[in-house]
Amino acid sequence: MSSSASSDTVAPGISREAFGHLPDGRPVSLFRLANRQGLRMCVTDYGGIIVSLHAPDRDGKLADIVLGFPDLDGYLSPLYQQANPYFGALIGRYANRIADGCFTENGTTCRLTVNDGDNHLHGGARGFSQRLWQAETFEHDDGVGIRLRYISADGEEGYPGCLECDVTYTLDDDKALTIDYRATTDRTTPVNLTQHSYFNLAGEGSGSIEGHYLQLNADAFTPIDRGLIPTGEIRSVADTPFDFTTMTRIGDRIEAPDEQLQLAGGYDHNFVLAWQTPPSDELRLAARLWEPDSGRQLEVATSKPGIQFYSGNSLDGSLIGKSNQTYRPRSGLALETQLFPDSPNNSHFPTARLRPGDTYVSRTRYRFSTDQEPR
């Protein structure tokens, strides 16, 4: 059953339906969530994928604003597996890249699966985005949600220790999606969890995100090398195409003759959130995204010290989404709250080390609204 086609009027609550089977025969479920403010979301227990997310425009008209497929087959197809853009998925154990697929812990070199050139990306060849999670739904007075649980075995994708992970999606009546991450381990291991939805506030399949306006509460970013690995430098955004400290149209500078943009084919960089230096556990505003035609606005608040702005550069037109439209470069953008890429190999970056007895805890909140003009 398609996850995107339905009436604009849906009663608040949660329903569950079959979404297909994995190659080994295990059944996969799709969960439909709706709140009292008109937000609707479909989530599958395969990869914790947000399959669809409907939000109203300034006239109250709903549109699906995340990229993805109408059925499980789209996420399992060889074409998708080869490109692997991680549409809507939970990412772990480590979001983003680890150089050369290795790091040193207590004098021991740990070698991870290499799946991005010479590097390790988004948890490896079968990261959390390709695992079947245990799911439990809940409802309370001001929202609905789903709790996902996965146990990552010692040695999975090369990571040390057994990691127990819980991720909760809550769709509340304040027009917000809140994601709570929690993890514990029995051996010291790096952990960096995030959510990899691609947003297009004009509507999925509607074209480029270059007309969106973006503001990032970041006065610095981490430059990359040719392998998209941070060089270790923390560079000011001042007087560069990376200055999003005020609302800026994405397309205005994405083709600027800047070496960093050329290396990534656009934006694919970690931004250092100004208010997180030094790190803090407080949930604060990190980003604001606005699309002028629909009036939809997205605010991202997080307890993480970094946010990856990815402008969908690698989408090459080979994938067809829910609206039967081709996903071309910059058809959607990701705002991935995170620790910094390659933190295990950069001691001056915020640590990703999780030790036995400690608990990894973080929260990210996506709040949706509409506005005639960017604020």
Tab-separated table of C-alpha atoms in Angstrom:
chain	number	residue	atom	x	y	z
A	1	MET	CA	0.000	0.000	0.000
A	2	SER	CA	1.288	3.451	-0.836
A	3	SER	CA	2.444	5.506	2.127
A	4	SER	CA	1.773	8.858	0.468
A	5	ALA	CA	-1.698	8.776	-1.031
A	6	SER	CA	-4.586	9.517	1.337
A	7	SER	CA	-7.082	12.198	2.328
A	8	ASP	CA	-5.958	15.428	3.938
A	9	THR	CA	-8.256	14.621	6.863
A	10	VAL	CA	-6.906	11.840	9.095
A	11	ALA	CA	-7.998	11.138	12.654
A	12	PRO	CA	-5.223	11.444	15.259
A	13	GLY	CA	-3.738	8.132	16.311
A	14	ILE	CA	-1.613	5.212	15.143
A	15	SER	CA	-2.227	2.286	12.826
A	16	ARG	CA	-0.035	-0.586	11.680
A	17	GLU	CA	0.010	-2.505	8.414
A	18	ALA	CA	2.169	-4.918	6.456
A	19	PHE	CA	4.918	-3.306	4.387
A	20	GLY	CA	6.489	-6.389	2.792
A	21	HIS	CA	9.119	-8.979	3.640
A	22	LEU	CA	12.899	-8.980	3.809
A	23	PRO	CA	14.797	-11.462	1.598
A	24	ASP	CA	15.080	-13.830	4.576
A	25	GLY	CA	11.300	-13.837	4.977
A	26	ARG	CA	10.971	-11.591	8.033
A	27	PRO	CA	7.898	-9.344	7.865
A	28	VAL	CA	8.270	-5.569	7.855
A	29	SER	CA	5.605	-3.213	9.209
A	30	LEU	CA	4.557	0.320	8.358
A	31	PHE	CA	3.250	2.553	11.144
A	32	ARG	CA	0.983	5.505	10.332
A	33	LEU	CA	1.022	8.309	12.898
A	34	ALA	CA	-1.141	11.447	12.936
A	35	ASN	CA	-1.436	14.261	15.470
A	36	ARG	CA	-4.143	16.833	16.104
A	37	GLN	CA	-2.284	19.589	14.227
A	38	GLY	CA	-2.363	17.957	10.818
A	39	LEU	CA	1.083	16.342	10.797
A	40	ARG	CA	1.140	12.798	9.438
A	41	MET	CA	4.080	10.442	9.305
A	42	CYS	CA	4.723	6.883	8.122
A	43	VAL	CA	7.607	4.957	9.697
A	44	THR	CA	8.811	1.428	9.032
A	45	ASP	CA	10.667	-0.826	11.461
A	46	TYR	CA	13.153	-1.574	8.684
A	47	GLY	CA	15.930	0.940	9.281
A	48	GLY	CA	13.622	3.174	11.297
A	49	ILE	CA	12.891	4.825	7.945
A	50	ILE	CA	10.560	7.826	7.831
A	51	VAL	CA	8.789	6.842	4.619
A	52	SER	CA	6.582	9.929	4.434
A	53	LEU	CA	5.912	13.103	6.388
A	54	HIS	CA	2.948	15.315	5.498
A	55	ALA	CA	2.857	18.944	6.665
A	56	PRO	CA	0.434	21.782	5.784
A	57	ASP	CA	1.358	24.819	3.705
A	58	ARG	CA	0.213	28.392	4.465
A	59	ASP	CA	-3.237	27.523	3.056
A	60	GLY	CA	-3.521	24.332	5.095
A	61	LYS	CA	-2.867	22.007	2.145
A	62	LEU	CA	-0.857	18.922	3.048
A	63	ALA	CA	2.123	17.646	1.069
A	64	ASP	CA	4.638	14.900	1.650
A	65	ILE	CA	7.922	16.734	2.296
A	66	VAL	CA	10.465	13.881	2.520
A	67	LEU	CA	12.009	11.760	-0.233
A	68	GLY	CA	11.418	8.022	-0.333
A	69	PHE	CA	9.506	5.119	-1.894
A	70	PRO	CA	5.903	3.910	-1.641
A	71	ASP	CA	6.840	0.334	-0.695
A	72	LEU	CA	9.610	-1.778	0.789
A	73	ASP	CA	10.760	-2.994	-2.621
A	74	GLY	CA	12.094	0.475	-3.381
A	75	TYR	CA	14.435	0.336	-0.375
A	76	LEU	CA	15.556	-3.227	-1.160
A	77	SER	CA	16.114	-2.808	-4.901
A	78	PRO	CA	19.660	-3.365	-6.212
A	79	LEU	CA	19.620	0.128	-7.736
A	80	TYR	CA	18.876	1.722	-4.361
A	81	GLN	CA	21.339	-0.526	-2.545
A	82	GLN	CA	24.055	0.513	-4.970
A	83	ALA	CA	23.357	4.250	-4.652
A	84	ASN	CA	22.300	4.010	-0.977
A	85	PRO	CA	21.258	7.603	-0.300
A	86	TYR	CA	19.862	6.513	3.109
A	87	PHE	CA	16.431	8.066	2.492
A	88	GLY	CA	14.764	8.718	5.858
A	89	ALA	CA	16.826	6.159	7.757
A	90	LEU	CA	18.310	5.913	11.229
A	91	ILE	CA	22.096	6.002	10.992
A	92	GLY	CA	24.559	4.187	13.271
A	93	ARG	CA	26.700	3.111	14.897
A	94	TYR	CA	28.546	6.099	13.549
A	95	ALA	CA	26.905	8.719	11.350
A	96	ASN	CA	29.117	10.210	8.649
A	97	ARG	CA	32.659	9.109	7.830
A	98	ILE	CA	35.592	7.536	9.666
A	99	ALA	CA	38.866	7.873	7.754
A	100	ASP	CA	40.370	4.655	6.381
A	101	GLY	CA	37.764	2.679	8.304
A	102	CYS	CA	39.845	2.535	11.451
A	103	PHE	CA	40.550	4.201	14.779
A	104	THR	CA	42.633	3.456	17.867
A	105	GLU	CA	41.149	2.733	21.289
A	106	ASN	CA	43.421	2.084	24.282
A	107	GLY	CA	46.334	1.307	21.978
A	108	THR	CA	44.362	-1.190	19.894
A	109	THR	CA	43.532	-0.491	16.254
A	110	CYS	CA	39.885	-1.205	15.421
A	111	ARG	CA	39.178	-1.871	11.747
A	112	LEU	CA	35.693	-1.173	10.453
A	113	THR	CA	33.939	-2.119	7.228
A	114	VAL	CA	35.086	0.125	4.369
A	115	ASN	CA	32.117	1.081	2.178
A	116	ASP	CA	32.889	4.562	0.802
A	117	GLY	CA	36.116	4.444	-1.171
A	118	ASP	CA	38.794	3.927	1.467
A	119	ASN	CA	36.528	5.098	4.277
A	120	HIS	CA	33.734	3.914	6.560
A	121	LEU	CA	30.383	5.662	6.048
A	122	HIS	CA	27.152	5.658	8.084
A	123	GLY	CA	27.858	2.461	10.006
A	124	GLY	CA	29.244	0.309	7.213
A	125	ALA	CA	27.915	-2.048	4.567
A	126	ARG	CA	24.921	-2.986	6.754
A	127	GLY	CA	24.543	-0.194	9.232
A	128	PHE	CA	21.479	0.555	11.336
A	129	SER	CA	19.699	1.814	8.199
A	130	GLN	CA	19.445	-1.784	6.942
A	131	ARG	CA	18.490	-3.527	10.180
A	132	LEU	CA	15.072	-4.611	11.388
A	133	TRP	CA	14.235	-2.823	14.630
A	134	GLN	CA	11.789	-3.896	17.318
A	135	ALA	CA	8.919	-1.419	17.398
A	136	GLU	CA	6.422	-0.354	20.055
A	137	THR	CA	3.880	2.431	19.613
A	138	PHE	CA	2.426	4.754	22.240
A	139	GLU	CA	-0.155	7.508	22.600
A	140	HIS	CA	-0.427	10.229	25.236
A	141	ASP	CA	-2.413	13.405	25.777
A	142	ASP	CA	-0.361	15.631	23.470
A	143	GLY	CA	0.979	13.295	20.820
A	144	VAL	CA	1.725	9.872	19.391
A	145	GLY	CA	4.944	8.014	18.828
A	146	ILE	CA	6.956	4.906	18.140
A	147	ARG	CA	9.848	3.449	20.110
A	148	LEU	CA	12.452	1.482	18.161
A	149	ARG	CA	15.032	-0.868	19.688
A	150	TYR	CA	18.034	-2.593	18.146
A	151	ILE	CA	20.905	-4.556	19.696
A	152	SER	CA	24.116	-4.285	17.694
A	153	ALA	CA	26.309	-7.318	18.381
A	154	ASP	CA	29.968	-7.127	19.374
A	155	GLY	CA	32.009	-6.996	16.157
A	156	GLU	CA	29.156	-5.883	13.902
A	157	GLU	CA	30.726	-3.946	11.012
A	158	GLY	CA	33.960	-4.109	13.061
A	159	TYR	CA	32.742	-2.130	16.086
A	160	PRO	CA	33.774	-3.314	19.546
A	161	GLY	CA	31.139	-4.102	22.175
A	162	CYS	CA	27.472	-4.979	22.249
A	163	LEU	CA	25.472	-1.766	21.839
A	164	GLU	CA	21.843	-1.533	22.947
A	165	CYS	CA	20.020	1.304	21.170
A	166	ASP	CA	16.626	2.907	21.695
A	167	VAL	CA	15.277	5.611	19.387
A	168	THR	CA	11.905	7.272	19.934
A	169	TYR	CA	9.947	9.297	17.391
A	170	THR	CA	7.260	11.508	18.964
A	171	LEU	CA	4.799	13.439	16.818
A	172	ASP	CA	3.359	15.997	19.235
A	173	ASP	CA	0.563	18.546	19.074
A	174	ASP	CA	3.042	21.428	18.896
A	175	LYS	CA	3.593	20.562	15.204
A	176	ALA	CA	6.902	18.924	16.034
A	177	LEU	CA	8.691	15.642	15.532
A	178	THR	CA	11.062	14.905	18.417
A	179	ILE	CA	13.699	12.182	18.131
A	180	ASP	CA	15.285	10.833	21.320
A	181	TYR	CA	18.385	8.649	21.066
A	182	ARG	CA	19.700	6.435	23.850
A	183	ALA	CA	22.439	3.770	23.853
A	184	THR	CA	24.568	1.719	26.257
A	185	THR	CA	27.546	-0.555	25.659
A	186	ASP	CA	29.550	-3.286	27.385
A	187	ARG	CA	32.839	-2.184	25.760
A	188	THR	CA	34.163	1.238	24.853
A	189	THR	CA	32.989	2.123	21.351
A	190	PRO	CA	32.313	5.231	19.248
A	191	VAL	CA	28.637	6.154	18.892
A	192	ASN	CA	27.086	8.862	16.738
A	193	LEU	CA	23.409	8.402	15.847
A	194	THR	CA	21.354	10.563	13.513
A	195	GLN	CA	18.321	10.668	11.216
A	196	HIS	CA	18.822	10.967	7.452
A	197	SER	CA	15.573	12.342	6.011
A	198	TYR	CA	15.802	14.396	2.827
A	199	PHE	CA	13.482	17.397	2.992
A	200	ASN	CA	11.846	19.314	0.198
A	201	LEU	CA	9.379	21.734	1.766
A	202	ALA	CA	7.703	22.403	-1.593
A	203	GLY	CA	6.776	18.721	-1.673
A	204	GLU	CA	8.557	15.504	-2.513
A	205	GLY	CA	9.186	15.228	-6.244
A	206	SER	CA	8.620	18.947	-6.868
A	207	GLY	CA	12.122	19.772	-8.100
A	208	SER	CA	15.246	21.401	-6.689
A	209	ILE	CA	15.767	22.697	-3.153
A	210	GLU	CA	17.935	25.542	-4.446
A	211	GLY	CA	15.037	27.970	-3.942
A	212	HIS	CA	14.813	27.150	-0.218
A	213	TYR	CA	16.202	29.618	2.328
A	214	LEU	CA	18.435	28.277	5.091
A	215	GLN	CA	19.805	29.680	8.326
A	216	LEU	CA	22.363	27.790	10.430
A	217	ASN	CA	23.351	28.823	13.930
A	218	ALA	CA	26.970	28.064	13.103
A	219	ASP	CA	29.927	30.397	12.848
A	220	ALA	CA	32.356	27.671	11.722
A	221	PHE	CA	32.494	24.456	9.701
A	222	THR	CA	34.908	21.550	9.271
A	223	PRO	CA	36.589	21.587	5.822
A	224	ILE	CA	37.021	18.299	3.967
A	225	ASP	CA	39.567	16.621	1.708
A	226	ARG	CA	38.918	14.791	-1.564
A	227	GLY	CA	37.555	11.791	0.327
A	228	LEU	CA	35.073	14.079	2.164
A	229	ILE	CA	37.001	13.471	5.391
A	230	PRO	CA	37.520	16.471	7.712
A	231	THR	CA	41.013	17.895	7.521
A	232	GLY	CA	40.902	18.612	11.267
A	233	GLU	CA	40.595	22.358	10.764
A	234	ILE	CA	37.692	24.313	12.229
A	235	ARG	CA	37.223	27.221	9.825
A	236	SER	CA	35.165	30.389	10.182
A	237	VAL	CA	32.226	30.724	7.798
A	238	ALA	CA	32.783	34.490	7.523
A	239	ASP	CA	33.217	35.728	3.955
A	240	THR	CA	32.641	32.238	2.505
A	241	PRO	CA	29.694	30.505	0.763
A	242	PHE	CA	29.245	28.635	4.052
A	243	ASP	CA	27.931	31.646	5.920
A	244	PHE	CA	24.301	30.823	6.691
A	245	THR	CA	24.168	32.871	9.874
A	246	THR	CA	21.275	34.784	8.281
A	247	MET	CA	18.520	33.434	6.003
A	248	THR	CA	20.193	32.727	2.657
A	249	ARG	CA	18.835	31.251	-0.555
A	250	ILE	CA	20.683	27.958	-1.049
A	251	GLY	CA	21.005	28.311	-4.808
A	252	ASP	CA	22.633	31.732	-4.617
A	253	ARG	CA	26.092	30.363	-3.727
A	254	ILE	CA	26.024	26.599	-4.269
A	255	GLU	CA	27.878	26.976	-7.590
A	256	ALA	CA	30.408	29.486	-6.239
A	257	PRO	CA	34.041	28.888	-7.301
A	258	ASP	CA	34.978	27.588	-3.874
A	259	GLU	CA	37.288	24.576	-3.442
A	260	GLN	CA	35.174	23.100	-0.649
A	261	LEU	CA	31.998	23.237	-2.731
A	262	GLN	CA	33.811	21.724	-5.696
A	263	LEU	CA	35.150	18.823	-3.619
A	264	ALA	CA	31.643	17.862	-2.501
A	265	GLY	CA	29.723	18.896	-5.617
A	266	GLY	CA	27.739	21.282	-3.411
A	267	TYR	CA	27.187	21.328	0.324
A	268	ASP	CA	28.111	18.170	2.234
A	269	HIS	CA	29.765	19.635	5.317
A	270	ASN	CA	29.585	19.549	9.084
A	271	PHE	CA	28.708	22.910	10.633
A	272	VAL	CA	29.954	23.715	14.120
A	273	LEU	CA	26.988	25.044	16.052
A	274	ALA	CA	28.053	28.331	17.647
A	275	TRP	CA	26.176	27.777	20.877
A	276	GLN	CA	27.800	24.347	21.326
A	277	THR	CA	31.334	25.612	21.871
A	278	PRO	CA	32.061	24.224	24.426
A	279	PRO	CA	29.530	21.367	24.172
A	280	SER	CA	26.246	21.599	26.068
A	281	ASP	CA	23.356	19.216	26.799
A	282	GLU	CA	20.820	21.986	26.242
A	283	LEU	CA	18.345	21.739	23.353
A	284	ARG	CA	18.734	24.875	21.245
A	285	LEU	CA	17.944	26.096	17.754
A	286	ALA	CA	20.416	24.871	15.128
A	287	ALA	CA	18.741	25.524	11.768
A	288	ARG	CA	15.766	27.143	10.095
A	289	LEU	CA	14.615	26.171	6.590
A	290	TRP	CA	11.951	28.098	4.621
A	291	GLU	CA	10.323	27.514	1.241
A	292	PRO	CA	8.707	30.682	-0.133
A	293	ASP	CA	6.041	29.241	-2.463
A	294	SER	CA	4.390	26.983	0.131
A	295	GLY	CA	5.332	29.080	3.158
A	296	ARG	CA	6.433	25.918	4.977
A	297	GLN	CA	9.123	26.406	7.570
A	298	LEU	CA	11.193	23.858	9.479
A	299	GLU	CA	13.117	24.635	12.666
A	300	VAL	CA	15.713	22.148	13.906
A	301	ALA	CA	16.756	22.177	17.554
A	302	THR	CA	19.288	19.729	18.949
A	303	SER	CA	21.617	18.852	21.789
A	304	LYS	CA	24.306	17.775	19.297
A	305	PRO	CA	27.403	19.946	18.623
A	306	GLY	CA	27.236	19.654	14.837
A	307	ILE	CA	24.844	19.539	11.913
A	308	GLN	CA	25.607	18.153	8.463
A	309	PHE	CA	24.053	20.146	5.658
A	310	TYR	CA	23.873	17.878	2.613
A	311	SER	CA	22.322	19.325	-0.536
A	312	GLY	CA	21.572	15.993	-2.250
A	313	ASN	CA	24.495	16.277	-4.667
A	314	SER	CA	24.792	12.538	-5.365
A	315	LEU	CA	21.195	11.995	-6.461
A	316	ASP	CA	21.737	11.188	-10.121
A	317	GLY	CA	18.286	10.641	-11.613
A	318	SER	CA	18.415	6.839	-11.331
A	319	LEU	CA	15.796	6.643	-8.550
A	320	ILE	CA	12.071	7.343	-8.910
A	321	GLY	CA	10.189	8.387	-5.789
A	322	LYS	CA	6.687	8.201	-4.353
A	323	SER	CA	5.174	10.754	-6.733
A	324	ASN	CA	6.685	8.920	-9.731
A	325	GLN	CA	9.156	11.762	-10.192
A	326	THR	CA	12.872	11.253	-10.788
A	327	TYR	CA	15.187	12.270	-7.965
A	328	ARG	CA	17.808	14.438	-9.626
A	329	PRO	CA	20.696	16.274	-7.926
A	330	ARG	CA	19.406	18.586	-5.165
A	331	SER	CA	15.895	17.153	-5.146
A	332	GLY	CA	16.096	17.164	-1.360
A	333	LEU	CA	18.410	18.209	1.450
A	334	ALA	CA	19.431	16.614	4.730
A	335	LEU	CA	20.077	18.365	8.037
A	336	GLU	CA	21.753	15.653	10.098
A	337	THR	CA	22.383	16.548	13.728
A	338	GLN	CA	25.533	14.806	14.867
A	339	LEU	CA	28.912	14.649	16.487
A	340	PHE	CA	31.650	15.655	14.065
A	341	PRO	CA	32.732	13.326	11.230
A	342	ASP	CA	35.868	11.284	12.004
A	343	SER	CA	35.838	12.334	15.664
A	344	PRO	CA	37.561	9.062	16.736
A	345	ASN	CA	40.644	10.240	14.800
A	346	ASN	CA	40.536	13.901	15.901
A	347	SER	CA	41.106	14.354	19.628
A	348	HIS	CA	40.138	18.058	19.496
A	349	PHE	CA	36.661	17.220	18.147
A	350	PRO	CA	33.819	16.456	20.586
A	351	THR	CA	34.340	12.888	21.745
A	352	ALA	CA	32.218	10.067	20.350
A	353	ARG	CA	33.541	7.579	22.904
A	354	LEU	CA	30.901	5.675	24.899
A	355	ARG	CA	32.171	3.670	27.845
A	356	PRO	CA	30.502	0.886	29.824
A	357	GLY	CA	28.381	2.351	32.594
A	358	ASP	CA	27.717	5.565	30.644
A	359	THR	CA	24.649	6.289	28.530
A	360	TYR	CA	24.588	7.992	25.150
A	361	VAL	CA	21.677	10.433	25.190
A	362	SER	CA	20.712	13.055	22.631
A	363	ARG	CA	17.604	14.765	21.304
A	364	THR	CA	16.660	16.507	18.058
A	365	ARG	CA	13.399	18.335	17.427
A	366	TYR	CA	11.957	19.241	14.026
A	367	ARG	CA	9.189	21.829	14.343
A	368	PHE	CA	6.984	22.700	11.363
A	369	SER	CA	5.152	25.974	10.788
A	370	THR	CA	4.244	28.374	8.005
A	371	ASP	CA	5.213	31.965	7.480
A	372	GLN	CA	4.782	34.537	4.733
A	373	GLU	CA	8.385	35.710	5.067
A	374	PRO	CA	11.524	34.256	6.657
A	375	ARG	CA	12.005	35.518	10.189
